[in-house]
Coordinates of N, CA and C in Angstrom, one line a residue:
X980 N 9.5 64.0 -67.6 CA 8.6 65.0 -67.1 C 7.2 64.4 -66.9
X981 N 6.7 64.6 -65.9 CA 5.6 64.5 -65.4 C 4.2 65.7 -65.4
X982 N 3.1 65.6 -66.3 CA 1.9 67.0 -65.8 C 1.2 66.5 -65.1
X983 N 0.3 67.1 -64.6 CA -0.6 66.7 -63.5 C -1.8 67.6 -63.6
X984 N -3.0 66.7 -63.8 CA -4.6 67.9 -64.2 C -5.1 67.4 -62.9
X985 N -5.9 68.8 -62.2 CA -6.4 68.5 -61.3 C -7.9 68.9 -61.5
X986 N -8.8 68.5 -60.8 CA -10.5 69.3 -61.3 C -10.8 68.2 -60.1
X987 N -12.3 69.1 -59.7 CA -13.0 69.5 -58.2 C -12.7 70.5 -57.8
X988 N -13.3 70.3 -56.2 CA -12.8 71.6 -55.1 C -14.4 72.3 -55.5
X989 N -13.8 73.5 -55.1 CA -14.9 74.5 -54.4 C -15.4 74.8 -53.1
X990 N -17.0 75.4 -53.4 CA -17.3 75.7 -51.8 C -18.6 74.9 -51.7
X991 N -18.3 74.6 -50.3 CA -19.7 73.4 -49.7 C -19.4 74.1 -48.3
X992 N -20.7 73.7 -47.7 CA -21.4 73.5 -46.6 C -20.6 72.3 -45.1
X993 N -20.4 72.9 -44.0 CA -19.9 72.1 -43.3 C -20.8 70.4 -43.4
X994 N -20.4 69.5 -43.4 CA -20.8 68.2 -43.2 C -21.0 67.6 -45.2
X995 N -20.5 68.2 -46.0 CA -21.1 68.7 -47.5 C -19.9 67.3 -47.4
X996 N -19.7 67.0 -48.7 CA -18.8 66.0 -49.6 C -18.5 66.9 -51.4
X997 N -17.1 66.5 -51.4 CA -16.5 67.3 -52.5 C -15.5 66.0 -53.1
X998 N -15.5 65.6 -54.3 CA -14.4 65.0 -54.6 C -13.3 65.4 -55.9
X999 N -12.0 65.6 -55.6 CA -11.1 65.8 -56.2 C -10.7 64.8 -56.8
X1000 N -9.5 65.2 -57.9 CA -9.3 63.9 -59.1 C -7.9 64.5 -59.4
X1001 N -6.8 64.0 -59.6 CA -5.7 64.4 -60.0 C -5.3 63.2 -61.7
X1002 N -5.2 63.6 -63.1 CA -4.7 62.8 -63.4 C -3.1 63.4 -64.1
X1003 N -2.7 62.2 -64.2 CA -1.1 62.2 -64.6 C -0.7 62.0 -65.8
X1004 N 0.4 62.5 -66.4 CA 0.9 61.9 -67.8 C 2.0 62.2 -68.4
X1005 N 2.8 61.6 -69.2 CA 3.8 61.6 -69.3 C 5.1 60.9 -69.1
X1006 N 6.0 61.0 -69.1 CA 6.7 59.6 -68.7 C 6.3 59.1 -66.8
X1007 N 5.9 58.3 -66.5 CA 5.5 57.4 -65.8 C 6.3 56.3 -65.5
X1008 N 6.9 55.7 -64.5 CA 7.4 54.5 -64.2 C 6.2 53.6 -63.6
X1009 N 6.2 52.4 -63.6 CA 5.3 51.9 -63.3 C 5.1 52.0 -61.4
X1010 N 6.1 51.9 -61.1 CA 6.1 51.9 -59.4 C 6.5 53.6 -58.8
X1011 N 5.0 53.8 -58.4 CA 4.9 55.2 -57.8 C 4.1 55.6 -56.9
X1012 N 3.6 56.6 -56.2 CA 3.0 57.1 -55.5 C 2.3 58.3 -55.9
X1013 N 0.7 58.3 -55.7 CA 0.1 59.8 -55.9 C -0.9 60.3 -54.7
X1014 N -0.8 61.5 -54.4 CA -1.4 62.3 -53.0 C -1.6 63.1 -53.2
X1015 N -2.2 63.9 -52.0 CA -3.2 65.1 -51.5 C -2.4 65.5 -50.4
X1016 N -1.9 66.7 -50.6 CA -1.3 67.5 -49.4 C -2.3 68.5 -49.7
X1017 N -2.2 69.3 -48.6 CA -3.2 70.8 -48.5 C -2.4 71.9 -47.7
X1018 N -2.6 73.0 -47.9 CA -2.0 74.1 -47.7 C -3.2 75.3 -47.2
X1019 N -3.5 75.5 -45.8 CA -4.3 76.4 -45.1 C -3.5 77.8 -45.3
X1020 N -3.9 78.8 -45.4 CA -3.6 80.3 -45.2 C -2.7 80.5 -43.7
X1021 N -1.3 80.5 -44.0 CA -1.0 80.7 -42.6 C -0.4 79.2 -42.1
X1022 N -0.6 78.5 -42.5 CA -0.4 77.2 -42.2 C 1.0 76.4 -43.1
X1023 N 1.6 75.6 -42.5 CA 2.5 74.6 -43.5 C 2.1 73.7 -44.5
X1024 N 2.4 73.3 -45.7 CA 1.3 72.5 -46.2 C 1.9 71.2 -45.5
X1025 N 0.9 70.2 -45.4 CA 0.7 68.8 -44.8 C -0.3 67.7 -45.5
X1026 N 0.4 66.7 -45.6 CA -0.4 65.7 -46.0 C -1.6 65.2 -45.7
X1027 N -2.3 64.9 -47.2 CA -3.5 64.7 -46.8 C -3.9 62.9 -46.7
X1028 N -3.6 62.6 -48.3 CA -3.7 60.8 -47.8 C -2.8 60.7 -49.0
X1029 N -2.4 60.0 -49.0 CA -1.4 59.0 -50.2 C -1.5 57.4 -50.4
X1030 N -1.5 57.3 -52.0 CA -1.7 56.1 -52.5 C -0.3 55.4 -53.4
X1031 N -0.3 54.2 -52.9 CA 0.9 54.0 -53.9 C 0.4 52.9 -55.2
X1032 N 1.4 53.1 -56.1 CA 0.8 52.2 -57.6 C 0.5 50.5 -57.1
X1033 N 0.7 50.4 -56.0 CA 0.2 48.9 -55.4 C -0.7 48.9 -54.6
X1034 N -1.2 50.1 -54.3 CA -2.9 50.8 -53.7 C -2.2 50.8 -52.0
X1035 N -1.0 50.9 -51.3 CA -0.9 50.7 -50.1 C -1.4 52.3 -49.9
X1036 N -2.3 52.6 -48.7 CA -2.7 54.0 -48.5 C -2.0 54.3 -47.2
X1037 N -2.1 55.9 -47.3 CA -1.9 56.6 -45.8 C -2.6 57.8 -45.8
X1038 N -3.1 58.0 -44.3 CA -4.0 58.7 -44.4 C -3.7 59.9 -42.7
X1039 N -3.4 61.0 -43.3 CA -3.6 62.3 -41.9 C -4.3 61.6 -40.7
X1040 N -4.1 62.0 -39.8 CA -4.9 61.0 -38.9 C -6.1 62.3 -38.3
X1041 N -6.0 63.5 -39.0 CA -7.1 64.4 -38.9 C -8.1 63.8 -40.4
X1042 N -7.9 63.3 -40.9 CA -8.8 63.0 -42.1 C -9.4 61.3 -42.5
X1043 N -8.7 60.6 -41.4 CA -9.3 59.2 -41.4 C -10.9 58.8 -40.8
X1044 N -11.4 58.1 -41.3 CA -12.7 58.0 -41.7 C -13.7 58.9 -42.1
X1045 N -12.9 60.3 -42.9 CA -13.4 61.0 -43.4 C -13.3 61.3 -45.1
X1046 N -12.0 61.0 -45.4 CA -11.4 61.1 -47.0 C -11.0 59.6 -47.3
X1047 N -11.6 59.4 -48.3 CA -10.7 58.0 -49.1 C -10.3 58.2 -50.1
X1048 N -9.0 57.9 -50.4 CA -8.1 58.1 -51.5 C -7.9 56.8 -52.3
X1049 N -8.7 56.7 -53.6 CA -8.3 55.9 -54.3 C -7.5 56.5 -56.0
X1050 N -7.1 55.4 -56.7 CA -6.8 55.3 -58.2 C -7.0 54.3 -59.2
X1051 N -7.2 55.2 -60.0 CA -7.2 54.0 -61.6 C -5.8 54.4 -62.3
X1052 N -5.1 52.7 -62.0 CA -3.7 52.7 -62.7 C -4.0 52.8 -64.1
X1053 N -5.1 52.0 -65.0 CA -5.2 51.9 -66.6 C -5.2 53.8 -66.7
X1054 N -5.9 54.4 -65.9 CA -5.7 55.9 -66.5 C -5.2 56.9 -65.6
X1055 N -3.9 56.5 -65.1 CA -2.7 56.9 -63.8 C -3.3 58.9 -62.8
X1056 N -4.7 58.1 -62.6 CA -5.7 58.6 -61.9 C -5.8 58.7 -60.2
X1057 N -5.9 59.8 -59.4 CA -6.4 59.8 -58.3 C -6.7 60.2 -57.7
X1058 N -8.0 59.8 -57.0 CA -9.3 60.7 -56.5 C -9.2 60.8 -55.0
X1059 N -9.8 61.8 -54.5 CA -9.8 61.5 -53.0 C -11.4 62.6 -52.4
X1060 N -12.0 61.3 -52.1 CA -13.4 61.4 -51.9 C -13.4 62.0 -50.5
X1061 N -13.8 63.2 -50.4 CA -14.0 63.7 -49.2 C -15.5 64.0 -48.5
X1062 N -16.0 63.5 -47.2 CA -17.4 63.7 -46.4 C -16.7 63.9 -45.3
X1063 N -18.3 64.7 -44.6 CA -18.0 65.0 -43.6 C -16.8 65.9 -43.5
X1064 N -17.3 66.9 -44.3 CA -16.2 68.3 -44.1 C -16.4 68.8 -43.2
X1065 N -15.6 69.8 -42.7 CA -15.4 70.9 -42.1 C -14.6 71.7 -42.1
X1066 N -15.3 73.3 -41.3 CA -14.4 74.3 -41.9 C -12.6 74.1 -41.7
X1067 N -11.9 73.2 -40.8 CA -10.7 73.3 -40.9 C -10.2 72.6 -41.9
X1068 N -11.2 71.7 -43.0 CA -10.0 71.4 -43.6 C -9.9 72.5 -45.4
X1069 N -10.6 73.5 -44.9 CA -10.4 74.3 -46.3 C -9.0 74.8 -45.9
X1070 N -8.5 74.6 -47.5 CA -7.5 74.8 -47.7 C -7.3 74.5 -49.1
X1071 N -5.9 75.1 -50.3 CA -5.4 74.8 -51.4 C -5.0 73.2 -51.1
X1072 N -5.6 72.4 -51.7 CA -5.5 71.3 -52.0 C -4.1 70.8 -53.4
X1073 N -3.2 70.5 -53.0 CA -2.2 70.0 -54.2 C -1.6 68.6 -54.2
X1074 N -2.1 68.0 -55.8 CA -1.7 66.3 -56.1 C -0.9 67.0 -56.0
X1075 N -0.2 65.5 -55.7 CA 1.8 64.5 -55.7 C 1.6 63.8 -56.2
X1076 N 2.7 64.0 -57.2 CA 3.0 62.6 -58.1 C 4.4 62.3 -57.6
X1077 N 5.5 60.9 -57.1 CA 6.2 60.4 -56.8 C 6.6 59.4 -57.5
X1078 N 7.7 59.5 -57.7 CA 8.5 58.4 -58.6 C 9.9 58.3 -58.5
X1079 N 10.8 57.5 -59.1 CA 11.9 57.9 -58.8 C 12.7 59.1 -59.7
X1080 N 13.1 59.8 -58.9 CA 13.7 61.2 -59.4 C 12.4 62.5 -58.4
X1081 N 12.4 63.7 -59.3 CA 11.8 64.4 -58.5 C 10.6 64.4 -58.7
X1082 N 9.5 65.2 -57.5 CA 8.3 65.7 -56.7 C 7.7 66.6 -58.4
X1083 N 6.8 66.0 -58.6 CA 5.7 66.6 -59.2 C 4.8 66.8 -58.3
X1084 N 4.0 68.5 -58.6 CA 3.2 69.0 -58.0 C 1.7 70.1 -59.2
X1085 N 0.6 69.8 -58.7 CA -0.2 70.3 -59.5 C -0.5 71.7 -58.8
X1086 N -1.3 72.3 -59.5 CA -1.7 73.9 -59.3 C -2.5 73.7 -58.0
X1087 N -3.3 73.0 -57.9 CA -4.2 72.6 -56.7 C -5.4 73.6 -56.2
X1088 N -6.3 72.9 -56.2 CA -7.8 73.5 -56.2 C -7.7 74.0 -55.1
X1089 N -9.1 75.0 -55.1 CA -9.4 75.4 -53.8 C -10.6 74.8 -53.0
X1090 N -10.4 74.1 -51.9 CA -11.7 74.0 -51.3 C -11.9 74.8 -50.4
X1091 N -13.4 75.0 -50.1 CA -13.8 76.2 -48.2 C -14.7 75.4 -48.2
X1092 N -15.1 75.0 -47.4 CA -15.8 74.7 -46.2 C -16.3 75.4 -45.5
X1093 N -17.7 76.1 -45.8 CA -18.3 77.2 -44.4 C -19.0 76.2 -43.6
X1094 N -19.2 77.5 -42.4 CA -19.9 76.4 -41.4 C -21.1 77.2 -40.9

């Protein structure tokens, strides 16, 4: 089993910067993946950026050169710095934790974005 703590989010201002933090714990394999999907009202949830435990990223191509997703393996950590918001990407933001076996998922903040 895997938990997952999440903290950030909230509400900002369109063009504002907010950053989110997911950490992990519990049994862990060393080779994994952790992400940001988001979930709009009405909407499908979709990926936001993903990091793997060897730092390879991916990134929505609505959120590239605007969110960067990093981690700290010593404290199986990961953040995803967001600027240059705007009102579309408010939404329930939820970490992924990945590993082999099943999808861990956290409660996931709320961001809004007014404009």
């Amino acid at each position: 089993q895997v938990q997952l703590v999440e903290s950030g989010g909230g509400l900002v201002q369109a063009g504002g910067s907010l950053r989110l933090s997911c950490a992990a714990s519990g049994s862990i394999l060393s080779i994994n993946a952790m992400g940001w999907y988001r979930q709009a009202p009405g909407k499908q949830r979709e990926l936001v950026a993903v990091i793997t435990s060897s730092g390879v990223t991916n990134y929505a191509d609505s959120v590239k050169g605007r969110f960067t997703i990093s981690r700290d393996n010593a404290k199986n950590t990961v953040y995803l710095q967001m600027n240059s918001l705007k009102p579309d990407d408010t939404a329930i933001y939820y970490c992924n934790f990945r590993q082999r076996g099943p999808d861990y998922w956290g409660q996931g903040p709320q961001v809004t974005v007014s404009s």
